[in-house]
Amino acid sequence: MVNEQKINELLEKIDEVSHELEKYREEINLIRGEVSGMRSESYPGKDPRQFNKSVPHKTVFPGFENFIGLKLINFVGIIVLIIGLTIGVKYAIDINLISPAMRIILTYIAGAALFFTSLKLRKKYELFSIILFSGSMASAYFTTYAAFEYYGLISRSIAFGLMLVFTFFTVYNSLKYNRREIAILGLVGAYGIPFFVKGNSDNVVALFSYIFLINSGVLIISFKKYWLSLTYISFFTTWVIYLSWVIMYSGKNSNGTANLFCYGFFIFFLLNSLVFKAVKRLKIDPSDTTIIIANTIFFYFSLIILYKGAGVSSVEIITLCFGTLYLLAAIIVKKLLPSQQHLYNGLFSVALTALVVFAGIKYIGFMLTIIWVIMAAILFVTGMIFRLKLFRIASILLFAITLLKLLLIDSAKFNSGEKVIAYIFIGIVLLVISFLYQKFKKNIFGEHETENI
């Protein structure tokens, strides 16, 4: 039974590869025809193959036209079509041309027409078929959301049941065709559609549940594929929508629900960045670390705005919690997953930044300067003893920030005694660190690097 399943999976992969090869053959033949035509025009009456080796030729314009005609126009066309459908629905609403139920039915029919057209063209025009299918799915999302949120024609359970079906159907087809265009247009493209009709919704549960449902499709795809562009688009789109709502509506209502979705989105994108690499047992790339750090920044500022909107002064506590938790996470990764260096670097960077910011919030003036110098010294000593380059670099950066603060800000505010102590203390610490660099340079840099100094 297991062998049969493996055979079926291999056959499916062979079909996918054959499909891709056929598509590439068509594109190659098209480019060959264009190149042949150019050579014929340049050398009339002669066989262009005679000049293959001796005559250089440019394919910039044919390649550019190929990109425009075969790819870009498809994307632009389907996006414009969906926007047109959306504006048409809005126009019908404004002039009361048809009933709400009829508006929904007509939009569903338009989406169905796109879907069946994509099926009909699937064999001969695969890319065009994919674009039409993506547009039909985006239209289906929009129509279902509008039927529930704007018109109340269907219940919440029916709306989410339908969108769940659309999500799995879109995910299935994006994996079947191995094309990220389906996921981008069918899933991510559905994010902004509700706002074409009625701005940002006051129904926070409906809005964020809708977005979370679309994101679930992205998470499923991340188990199978590593489509970084899809992750970037879904990540930034979701957080921009969420932060826009938080900034405009925070403190008015639904703060508890918004808080819950804030944690949900953070955990979701954290998993989305790590799950594929964890399943495949691969190293974390800088791009994954970038998503993790950006996700933390969005999460942090969202919490700050939410709690400030609710009248709770807890910036210090939130910042300290971030610093402590990320420091613990960095230590765990260093101990248990030593090969995941990028992940460790990202977690430690977030932890250090949060702790430095916490000190900046908690303390001011002379005390802050002394604390930052002590933190920088501890980082350097730790980095030197355990040969951790990241700690030493972080120490140097923190020293630089402290010196800039002392020169640009503190010098105008400190009294004479504080200036003397601050400058002497920082100077002594820097000289000690310089001496340690000289004394233990072989341990810090290694024999080879020391010889080149």
Short mmCIF file of C-alpha atoms in Angstrom, two decimals:
data_model
loop_
_atom_site.label_atom_id
_atom_site.label_comp_id
_atom_site.label_asym_id
_atom_site.label_seq_id
_atom_site.Cartn_x
_atom_site.Cartn_y
_atom_site.Cartn_z
CA MET A 1 0.00 0.00 0.00
CA VAL A 2 2.87 2.35 0.88
CA ASN A 3 4.70 1.51 -2.35
CA GLU A 4 1.60 2.21 -4.42
CA GLN A 5 1.24 5.58 -2.73
CA LYS A 6 4.87 6.43 -3.48
CA ILE A 7 4.42 5.37 -7.10
CA ASN A 8 1.36 7.61 -7.41
CA GLU A 9 3.24 10.54 -5.91
CA LEU A 10 6.14 10.01 -8.33
CA LEU A 11 3.73 9.80 -11.27
CA GLU A 12 2.12 13.08 -10.19
CA LYS A 13 5.55 14.71 -10.01
CA ILE A 14 6.41 13.38 -13.47
CA ASP A 15 3.15 14.88 -14.81
CA GLU A 16 4.00 18.24 -13.22
CA VAL A 17 7.50 18.22 -14.71
CA SER A 18 6.12 17.27 -18.14
CA HIS A 19 3.64 20.10 -17.86
CA GLU A 20 6.40 22.57 -17.04
CA LEU A 21 8.65 21.29 -19.86
CA GLU A 22 5.84 21.69 -22.39
CA LYS A 23 5.26 25.24 -21.26
CA TYR A 24 8.97 26.07 -21.53
CA ARG A 25 9.11 24.50 -25.01
CA GLU A 26 6.30 26.81 -26.14
CA GLU A 27 8.11 29.86 -24.79
CA ILE A 28 11.42 28.77 -26.36
CA ASN A 29 9.74 28.23 -29.74
CA LEU A 30 8.12 31.64 -29.49
CA ILE A 31 11.45 33.34 -28.73
CA ARG A 32 13.16 31.36 -31.50
CA GLY A 33 10.58 32.58 -33.97
CA GLU A 34 11.11 36.17 -32.89
CA VAL A 35 14.90 35.85 -33.10
CA SER A 36 14.65 34.19 -36.50
CA GLY A 37 12.46 37.02 -37.74
CA MET A 38 14.93 39.61 -36.55
CA ARG A 39 17.82 37.87 -38.29
CA SER A 40 15.82 37.54 -41.50
CA GLU A 41 15.16 41.27 -41.47
CA SER A 42 18.84 42.01 -40.84
CA TYR A 43 20.05 39.62 -43.57
CA PRO A 44 17.34 39.39 -46.27
CA GLY A 45 17.61 36.45 -48.64
CA LYS A 46 20.11 34.59 -46.48
CA ASP A 47 19.77 31.73 -44.08
CA PRO A 48 19.88 33.27 -40.57
CA ARG A 49 21.46 30.09 -39.22
CA GLN A 50 24.68 31.04 -41.02
CA PHE A 51 25.15 33.91 -38.63
CA ASN A 52 24.58 32.03 -35.37
CA LYS A 53 28.21 32.19 -34.34
CA SER A 54 29.51 35.35 -35.98
CA VAL A 55 26.74 37.91 -35.66
CA PRO A 56 25.59 39.12 -32.23
CA HIS A 57 21.90 39.86 -31.84
CA LYS A 58 19.79 41.60 -29.26
CA THR A 59 16.64 40.09 -27.80
CA VAL A 60 15.82 42.87 -25.36
CA PHE A 61 12.69 44.07 -27.07
CA PRO A 62 11.33 40.59 -27.98
CA GLY A 63 12.01 39.47 -24.39
CA PHE A 64 10.35 42.59 -23.04
CA GLU A 65 7.35 42.08 -25.30
CA ASN A 66 7.23 38.42 -24.26
CA PHE A 67 7.04 39.45 -20.60
CA ILE A 68 4.39 42.09 -21.27
CA GLY A 69 2.25 40.00 -23.61
CA LEU A 70 2.40 36.64 -21.89
CA LYS A 71 2.56 37.59 -18.23
CA LEU A 72 2.04 41.20 -17.19
CA ILE A 73 -1.08 41.86 -19.26
CA ASN A 74 -2.73 38.78 -17.75
CA PHE A 75 -2.18 40.00 -14.21
CA VAL A 76 -3.19 43.58 -14.92
CA GLY A 77 -6.24 42.45 -16.89
CA ILE A 78 -7.68 40.22 -14.18
CA ILE A 79 -7.02 42.81 -11.46
CA VAL A 80 -8.71 45.53 -13.51
CA LEU A 81 -11.63 43.18 -14.23
CA ILE A 82 -12.16 42.42 -10.53
CA ILE A 83 -11.92 46.11 -9.63
CA GLY A 84 -14.47 46.80 -12.36
CA LEU A 85 -16.84 44.21 -10.92
CA THR A 86 -16.39 45.71 -7.47
CA ILE A 87 -17.03 49.26 -8.66
CA GLY A 88 -20.04 47.98 -10.59
CA VAL A 89 -21.51 46.51 -7.43
CA LYS A 90 -20.87 49.76 -5.58
CA TYR A 91 -22.54 51.73 -8.37
CA ALA A 92 -25.55 49.44 -8.21
CA ILE A 93 -25.70 50.04 -4.47
CA ASP A 94 -25.54 53.82 -4.86
CA ILE A 95 -28.39 54.10 -7.35
CA ASN A 96 -30.48 51.19 -5.97
CA LEU A 97 -30.52 49.60 -9.39
CA ILE A 98 -31.05 46.04 -8.19
CA SER A 99 -31.76 44.31 -4.92
CA PRO A 100 -28.90 43.19 -2.64
CA ALA A 101 -29.66 39.53 -3.33
CA MET A 102 -29.49 40.09 -7.10
CA ARG A 103 -26.18 41.96 -6.74
CA ILE A 104 -24.68 38.98 -4.95
CA ILE A 105 -26.08 36.49 -7.45
CA LEU A 106 -24.72 38.45 -10.42
CA THR A 107 -21.27 38.68 -8.85
CA TYR A 108 -21.26 34.94 -8.16
CA ILE A 109 -22.24 34.37 -11.80
CA ALA A 110 -19.35 36.56 -12.98
CA GLY A 111 -16.93 34.57 -10.81
CA ALA A 112 -18.36 31.29 -12.07
CA ALA A 113 -17.95 32.47 -15.67
CA LEU A 114 -14.27 33.16 -15.02
CA PHE A 115 -13.88 29.73 -13.44
CA PHE A 116 -15.49 27.74 -16.25
CA THR A 117 -13.61 29.76 -18.85
CA SER A 118 -10.38 28.84 -17.07
CA LEU A 119 -11.35 25.16 -17.20
CA LYS A 120 -12.05 25.36 -20.92
CA LEU A 121 -8.70 27.02 -21.69
CA ARG A 122 -6.63 24.97 -19.25
CA LYS A 123 -5.01 22.55 -21.72
CA LYS A 124 -3.96 24.98 -24.44
CA TYR A 125 -3.41 28.20 -22.48
CA GLU A 126 -2.30 27.18 -19.02
CA LEU A 127 -0.96 30.52 -17.77
CA PHE A 128 -4.02 32.43 -18.99
CA SER A 129 -6.23 29.77 -17.41
CA ILE A 130 -4.41 30.14 -14.10
CA ILE A 131 -4.98 33.90 -14.06
CA LEU A 132 -8.68 33.47 -14.79
CA PHE A 133 -9.00 30.87 -12.05
CA SER A 134 -7.27 33.18 -9.55
CA GLY A 135 -9.64 35.97 -10.45
CA SER A 136 -12.65 33.72 -9.97
CA MET A 137 -11.48 32.75 -6.48
CA ALA A 138 -10.84 36.36 -5.49
CA SER A 139 -14.32 37.23 -6.75
CA ALA A 140 -15.82 34.35 -4.74
CA TYR A 141 -14.14 35.60 -1.54
CA PHE A 142 -15.37 39.13 -2.08
CA THR A 143 -18.93 38.09 -2.90
CA THR A 144 -19.26 35.84 0.15
CA TYR A 145 -17.81 38.48 2.44
CA ALA A 146 -20.17 41.14 1.05
CA ALA A 147 -23.20 38.85 1.34
CA PHE A 148 -22.49 38.36 5.05
CA GLU A 149 -20.98 41.64 6.19
CA TYR A 150 -22.76 44.28 4.08
CA TYR A 151 -26.14 42.75 3.30
CA GLY A 152 -26.71 40.10 6.00
CA LEU A 153 -28.01 37.66 3.39
CA ILE A 154 -26.16 34.67 4.86
CA SER A 155 -25.17 33.71 8.39
CA ARG A 156 -21.64 33.80 9.78
CA SER A 157 -21.36 30.01 9.76
CA ILE A 158 -22.43 29.73 6.11
CA ALA A 159 -20.08 32.56 5.05
CA PHE A 160 -17.09 31.03 6.75
CA GLY A 161 -18.00 27.57 5.54
CA LEU A 162 -18.02 28.84 1.95
CA MET A 163 -14.77 30.74 2.35
CA LEU A 164 -13.17 27.70 3.94
CA VAL A 165 -14.13 25.70 0.83
CA PHE A 166 -12.72 28.44 -1.41
CA THR A 167 -9.49 28.47 0.60
CA PHE A 168 -8.88 24.73 0.35
CA PHE A 169 -9.89 24.72 -3.31
CA THR A 170 -7.46 27.53 -4.10
CA VAL A 171 -4.68 25.89 -2.11
CA TYR A 172 -5.30 22.57 -3.87
CA ASN A 173 -5.05 24.14 -7.32
CA SER A 174 -1.97 26.22 -6.51
CA LEU A 175 -0.21 23.05 -5.38
CA LYS A 176 -1.56 21.01 -8.27
CA TYR A 177 -0.24 23.43 -10.90
CA ASN A 178 2.81 24.35 -8.83
CA ARG A 179 2.17 28.02 -9.59
CA ARG A 180 2.37 30.77 -7.01
CA GLU A 181 0.28 33.08 -9.22
CA ILE A 182 -2.84 31.22 -8.11
CA ALA A 183 -2.02 31.73 -4.45
CA ILE A 184 -1.05 35.38 -4.90
CA LEU A 185 -4.11 36.42 -6.89
CA GLY A 186 -6.59 33.98 -5.38
CA LEU A 187 -5.64 34.32 -1.70
CA VAL A 188 -3.57 37.45 -1.16
CA GLY A 189 -5.55 39.40 -3.75
CA ALA A 190 -8.67 38.79 -1.67
CA TYR A 191 -7.32 40.89 1.23
CA GLY A 192 -8.10 44.29 -0.16
CA ILE A 193 -11.34 43.52 -1.98
CA PRO A 194 -13.74 44.35 0.92
CA PHE A 195 -12.25 47.84 1.13
CA PHE A 196 -13.15 48.65 -2.48
CA VAL A 197 -16.80 48.54 -1.44
CA LYS A 198 -16.90 49.92 2.08
CA GLY A 199 -13.64 51.15 3.56
CA ASN A 200 -12.49 49.60 6.83
CA SER A 201 -15.21 47.59 8.52
CA ASP A 202 -16.43 48.33 12.04
CA ASN A 203 -17.08 44.61 12.52
CA VAL A 204 -13.65 43.64 13.80
CA VAL A 205 -14.54 39.97 14.28
CA ALA A 206 -15.76 39.58 10.70
CA LEU A 207 -12.89 41.53 9.19
CA PHE A 208 -10.02 39.84 11.02
CA SER A 209 -11.58 36.38 10.87
CA TYR A 210 -11.88 36.83 7.11
CA ILE A 211 -8.19 37.76 6.89
CA PHE A 212 -7.18 34.94 9.21
CA LEU A 213 -9.07 32.46 7.04
CA ILE A 214 -7.22 33.61 3.93
CA ASN A 215 -3.93 33.35 5.83
CA SER A 216 -4.73 29.75 6.75
CA GLY A 217 -4.42 28.93 3.06
CA VAL A 218 -0.99 30.55 3.02
CA LEU A 219 0.04 28.45 6.01
CA ILE A 220 -1.09 25.24 4.32
CA ILE A 221 0.93 26.14 1.22
CA SER A 222 3.98 26.84 3.39
CA PHE A 223 3.94 23.20 4.50
CA LYS A 224 4.46 22.16 0.88
CA LYS A 225 6.22 25.01 -0.90
CA TYR A 226 8.73 27.70 -0.07
CA TRP A 227 7.22 30.64 -1.93
CA LEU A 228 8.85 33.60 -0.23
CA SER A 229 7.02 36.19 -2.33
CA LEU A 230 3.68 34.82 -1.11
CA THR A 231 4.87 35.03 2.50
CA TYR A 232 6.04 38.64 2.07
CA ILE A 233 2.81 39.79 0.44
CA SER A 234 0.51 38.09 2.96
CA PHE A 235 2.68 39.25 5.86
CA PHE A 236 2.82 42.95 5.01
CA THR A 237 -0.78 43.10 3.77
CA THR A 238 -2.13 41.58 6.97
CA TRP A 239 -0.13 43.75 9.33
CA VAL A 240 -0.84 46.95 7.38
CA ILE A 241 -4.58 46.25 7.52
CA TYR A 242 -4.41 45.34 11.19
CA LEU A 243 -2.30 48.34 12.22
CA SER A 244 -4.52 50.68 10.20
CA TRP A 245 -7.55 49.42 12.12
CA VAL A 246 -5.74 49.64 15.46
CA ILE A 247 -4.63 53.23 14.86
CA MET A 248 -8.11 54.36 13.78
CA TYR A 249 -10.30 52.37 16.16
CA SER A 250 -8.15 51.49 19.18
CA GLY A 251 -9.68 52.56 22.50
CA LYS A 252 -13.20 52.86 21.07
CA ASN A 253 -14.39 49.27 21.13
CA SER A 254 -13.45 45.64 20.58
CA ASN A 255 -10.00 46.05 22.13
CA GLY A 256 -10.20 42.58 23.67
CA THR A 257 -10.97 40.99 20.32
CA ALA A 258 -8.31 43.05 18.54
CA ASN A 259 -5.81 41.97 21.19
CA LEU A 260 -6.66 38.32 20.57
CA PHE A 261 -6.16 38.69 16.81
CA CYS A 262 -2.88 40.54 17.44
CA TYR A 263 -1.48 37.47 19.20
CA GLY A 264 -3.03 35.24 16.54
CA PHE A 265 -1.38 37.04 13.62
CA PHE A 266 1.97 37.10 15.42
CA ILE A 267 1.93 33.36 16.11
CA PHE A 268 0.67 32.62 12.61
CA PHE A 269 3.51 34.42 10.81
CA LEU A 270 6.07 33.04 13.25
CA LEU A 271 4.94 29.53 12.30
CA ASN A 272 4.71 30.46 8.64
CA SER A 273 8.37 31.55 8.66
CA LEU A 274 9.64 28.42 10.38
CA VAL A 275 7.35 25.52 9.52
CA PHE A 276 8.74 24.71 6.07
CA LYS A 277 12.34 24.81 7.27
CA ALA A 278 11.45 22.73 10.33
CA VAL A 279 9.66 20.07 8.28
CA LYS A 280 12.48 19.90 5.71
CA ARG A 281 15.16 20.25 8.42
CA LEU A 282 16.79 23.17 6.63
CA LYS A 283 18.71 26.14 7.97
CA ILE A 284 16.94 29.41 8.61
CA ASP A 285 17.83 31.94 5.88
CA PRO A 286 18.32 35.70 6.35
CA SER A 287 14.95 36.20 4.61
CA ASP A 288 13.22 34.08 7.29
CA THR A 289 14.99 36.02 10.02
CA THR A 290 13.84 39.27 8.41
CA ILE A 291 10.22 38.13 8.60
CA ILE A 292 10.65 37.07 12.25
CA ILE A 293 12.14 40.43 13.24
CA ALA A 294 9.56 42.44 11.26
CA ASN A 295 6.79 40.30 12.75
CA THR A 296 8.09 41.12 16.24
CA ILE A 297 8.22 44.85 15.48
CA PHE A 298 4.64 44.90 14.17
CA PHE A 299 3.47 42.84 17.15
CA TYR A 300 5.26 45.10 19.63
CA PHE A 301 3.87 48.37 18.27
CA SER A 302 0.38 46.88 17.94
CA LEU A 303 0.40 45.95 21.63
CA ILE A 304 1.73 49.38 22.60
CA ILE A 305 -1.07 51.12 20.69
CA LEU A 306 -3.75 48.75 21.99
CA TYR A 307 -2.78 49.14 25.64
CA LYS A 308 -2.25 52.88 25.38
CA GLY A 309 -5.65 53.19 23.71
CA ALA A 310 -7.19 51.36 26.64
CA GLY A 311 -5.59 53.81 29.05
CA VAL A 312 -3.06 51.30 30.44
CA SER A 313 0.51 52.55 30.85
CA SER A 314 2.42 49.33 30.31
CA VAL A 315 5.08 50.20 27.72
CA GLU A 316 7.86 49.36 30.18
CA ILE A 317 6.39 45.95 31.05
CA ILE A 318 5.77 45.02 27.40
CA THR A 319 9.30 46.04 26.40
CA LEU A 320 10.90 44.16 29.30
CA CYS A 321 8.83 41.04 28.51
CA PHE A 322 9.94 41.15 24.86
CA GLY A 323 13.58 41.48 25.86
CA THR A 324 13.43 38.69 28.45
CA LEU A 325 11.45 36.21 26.36
CA TYR A 326 13.54 36.70 23.23
CA LEU A 327 16.75 36.38 25.24
CA LEU A 328 15.52 33.06 26.63
CA ALA A 329 14.48 31.95 23.13
CA ALA A 330 17.94 32.87 21.78
CA ILE A 331 19.64 30.85 24.53
CA ILE A 332 17.41 27.83 23.83
CA VAL A 333 18.12 28.01 20.08
CA LYS A 334 21.85 28.33 20.75
CA LYS A 335 21.82 25.25 22.98
CA LEU A 336 19.39 22.98 21.12
CA LEU A 337 19.75 24.17 17.51
CA PRO A 338 23.34 25.35 17.10
CA SER A 339 23.15 25.09 13.30
CA GLN A 340 20.36 27.70 13.13
CA GLN A 341 22.75 30.65 13.39
CA HIS A 342 20.53 33.14 11.55
CA LEU A 343 17.61 32.39 13.87
CA TYR A 344 19.81 32.80 16.92
CA ASN A 345 21.21 36.10 15.62
CA GLY A 346 17.72 37.43 14.96
CA LEU A 347 16.35 36.45 18.37
CA PHE A 348 19.34 37.86 20.21
CA SER A 349 19.20 41.12 18.24
CA VAL A 350 15.54 41.58 19.15
CA ALA A 351 16.26 40.78 22.82
CA LEU A 352 19.17 43.22 23.05
CA THR A 353 17.24 45.99 21.30
CA ALA A 354 14.27 45.52 23.64
CA LEU A 355 16.45 45.59 26.75
CA VAL A 356 18.27 48.73 25.56
CA VAL A 357 14.93 50.40 24.81
CA PHE A 358 13.60 49.31 28.22
CA ALA A 359 16.56 50.99 29.90
CA GLY A 360 15.90 54.10 27.81
CA ILE A 361 12.26 54.16 28.94
CA LYS A 362 12.96 53.35 32.58
CA TYR A 363 15.95 55.65 33.14
CA ILE A 364 17.02 59.04 31.84
CA GLY A 365 20.10 61.22 31.73
CA PHE A 366 23.24 60.25 33.64
CA MET A 367 21.87 56.94 34.96
CA LEU A 368 20.92 55.77 31.47
CA THR A 369 24.39 56.56 30.12
CA ILE A 370 26.07 54.53 32.88
CA ILE A 371 23.66 51.59 32.44
CA TRP A 372 24.23 51.44 28.65
CA VAL A 373 28.01 51.48 29.17
CA ILE A 374 27.75 48.64 31.70
CA MET A 375 25.54 46.65 29.31
CA ALA A 376 28.00 47.19 26.47
CA ALA A 377 30.90 46.08 28.66
CA ILE A 378 29.06 42.92 29.74
CA LEU A 379 28.27 42.12 26.11
CA PHE A 380 31.89 42.49 25.10
CA VAL A 381 33.28 40.36 27.93
CA THR A 382 30.70 37.66 27.20
CA GLY A 383 31.52 37.77 23.51
CA MET A 384 35.23 37.56 24.21
CA ILE A 385 35.03 34.66 26.69
CA PHE A 386 32.66 32.55 24.58
CA ARG A 387 34.03 33.80 21.24
CA LEU A 388 30.67 35.16 20.14
CA LYS A 389 31.20 37.72 17.38
CA LEU A 390 27.59 38.90 17.49
CA PHE A 391 27.96 39.93 21.15
CA ARG A 392 31.14 41.88 20.43
CA ILE A 393 29.58 43.68 17.46
CA ALA A 394 26.51 44.49 19.57
CA SER A 395 28.80 45.85 22.28
CA ILE A 396 30.57 48.16 19.82
CA LEU A 397 27.26 49.43 18.46
CA LEU A 398 25.92 50.13 21.94
CA PHE A 399 29.12 51.98 22.82
CA ALA A 400 28.69 54.07 19.67
CA ILE A 401 25.07 54.91 20.54
CA THR A 402 26.08 55.83 24.09
CA LEU A 403 28.88 58.11 22.87
CA LEU A 404 26.55 59.85 20.41
CA LYS A 405 24.04 60.35 23.21
CA LEU A 406 26.76 61.76 25.45
CA LEU A 407 28.06 64.15 22.80
CA LEU A 408 24.78 65.32 21.26
CA ILE A 409 22.35 65.23 24.19
CA ASP A 410 23.98 64.72 27.57
CA SER A 411 26.67 67.39 27.16
CA ALA A 412 23.97 70.06 27.07
CA LYS A 413 22.06 68.66 30.08
CA PHE A 414 24.65 67.19 32.47
CA ASN A 415 26.25 69.31 35.17
CA SER A 416 30.03 69.48 35.36
CA GLY A 417 30.36 66.59 37.80
CA GLU A 418 28.18 64.28 35.70
CA LYS A 419 30.13 65.17 32.55
CA VAL A 420 33.45 64.40 34.22
CA ILE A 421 32.26 61.04 35.57
CA ALA A 422 30.55 60.03 32.30
CA TYR A 423 33.50 60.87 30.05
CA ILE A 424 36.11 59.33 32.35
CA PHE A 425 34.03 56.18 32.92
CA ILE A 426 33.38 55.63 29.21
CA GLY A 427 36.99 56.42 28.33
CA ILE A 428 38.37 53.92 30.87
CA VAL A 429 35.97 51.19 29.74
CA LEU A 430 36.89 51.72 26.08
CA LEU A 431 40.61 51.60 26.87
CA VAL A 432 40.15 48.38 28.86
CA ILE A 433 38.28 46.85 25.94
CA SER A 434 40.99 47.98 23.54
CA PHE A 435 43.61 46.34 25.78
CA LEU A 436 41.58 43.12 25.91
CA TYR A 437 41.39 43.12 22.10
CA GLN A 438 45.18 43.38 21.94
CA LYS A 439 45.88 40.84 24.68
CA PHE A 440 43.45 38.16 23.53
CA LYS A 441 43.39 38.85 19.80
CA LYS A 442 44.43 35.29 18.95
CA ASN A 443 41.55 33.87 21.00
CA ILE A 444 39.09 36.38 19.58
CA PHE A 445 40.08 36.40 15.91
CA GLY A 446 42.05 33.17 15.50
CA GLU A 447 45.57 32.66 14.21
CA HIS A 448 44.84 33.33 10.51
CA GLU A 449 42.93 36.59 11.08
CA THR A 450 45.55 37.82 13.56
CA GLU A 451 48.36 37.44 11.05
CA ASN A 452 46.51 39.74 8.63
CA ILE A 453 45.90 42.50 11.16
#
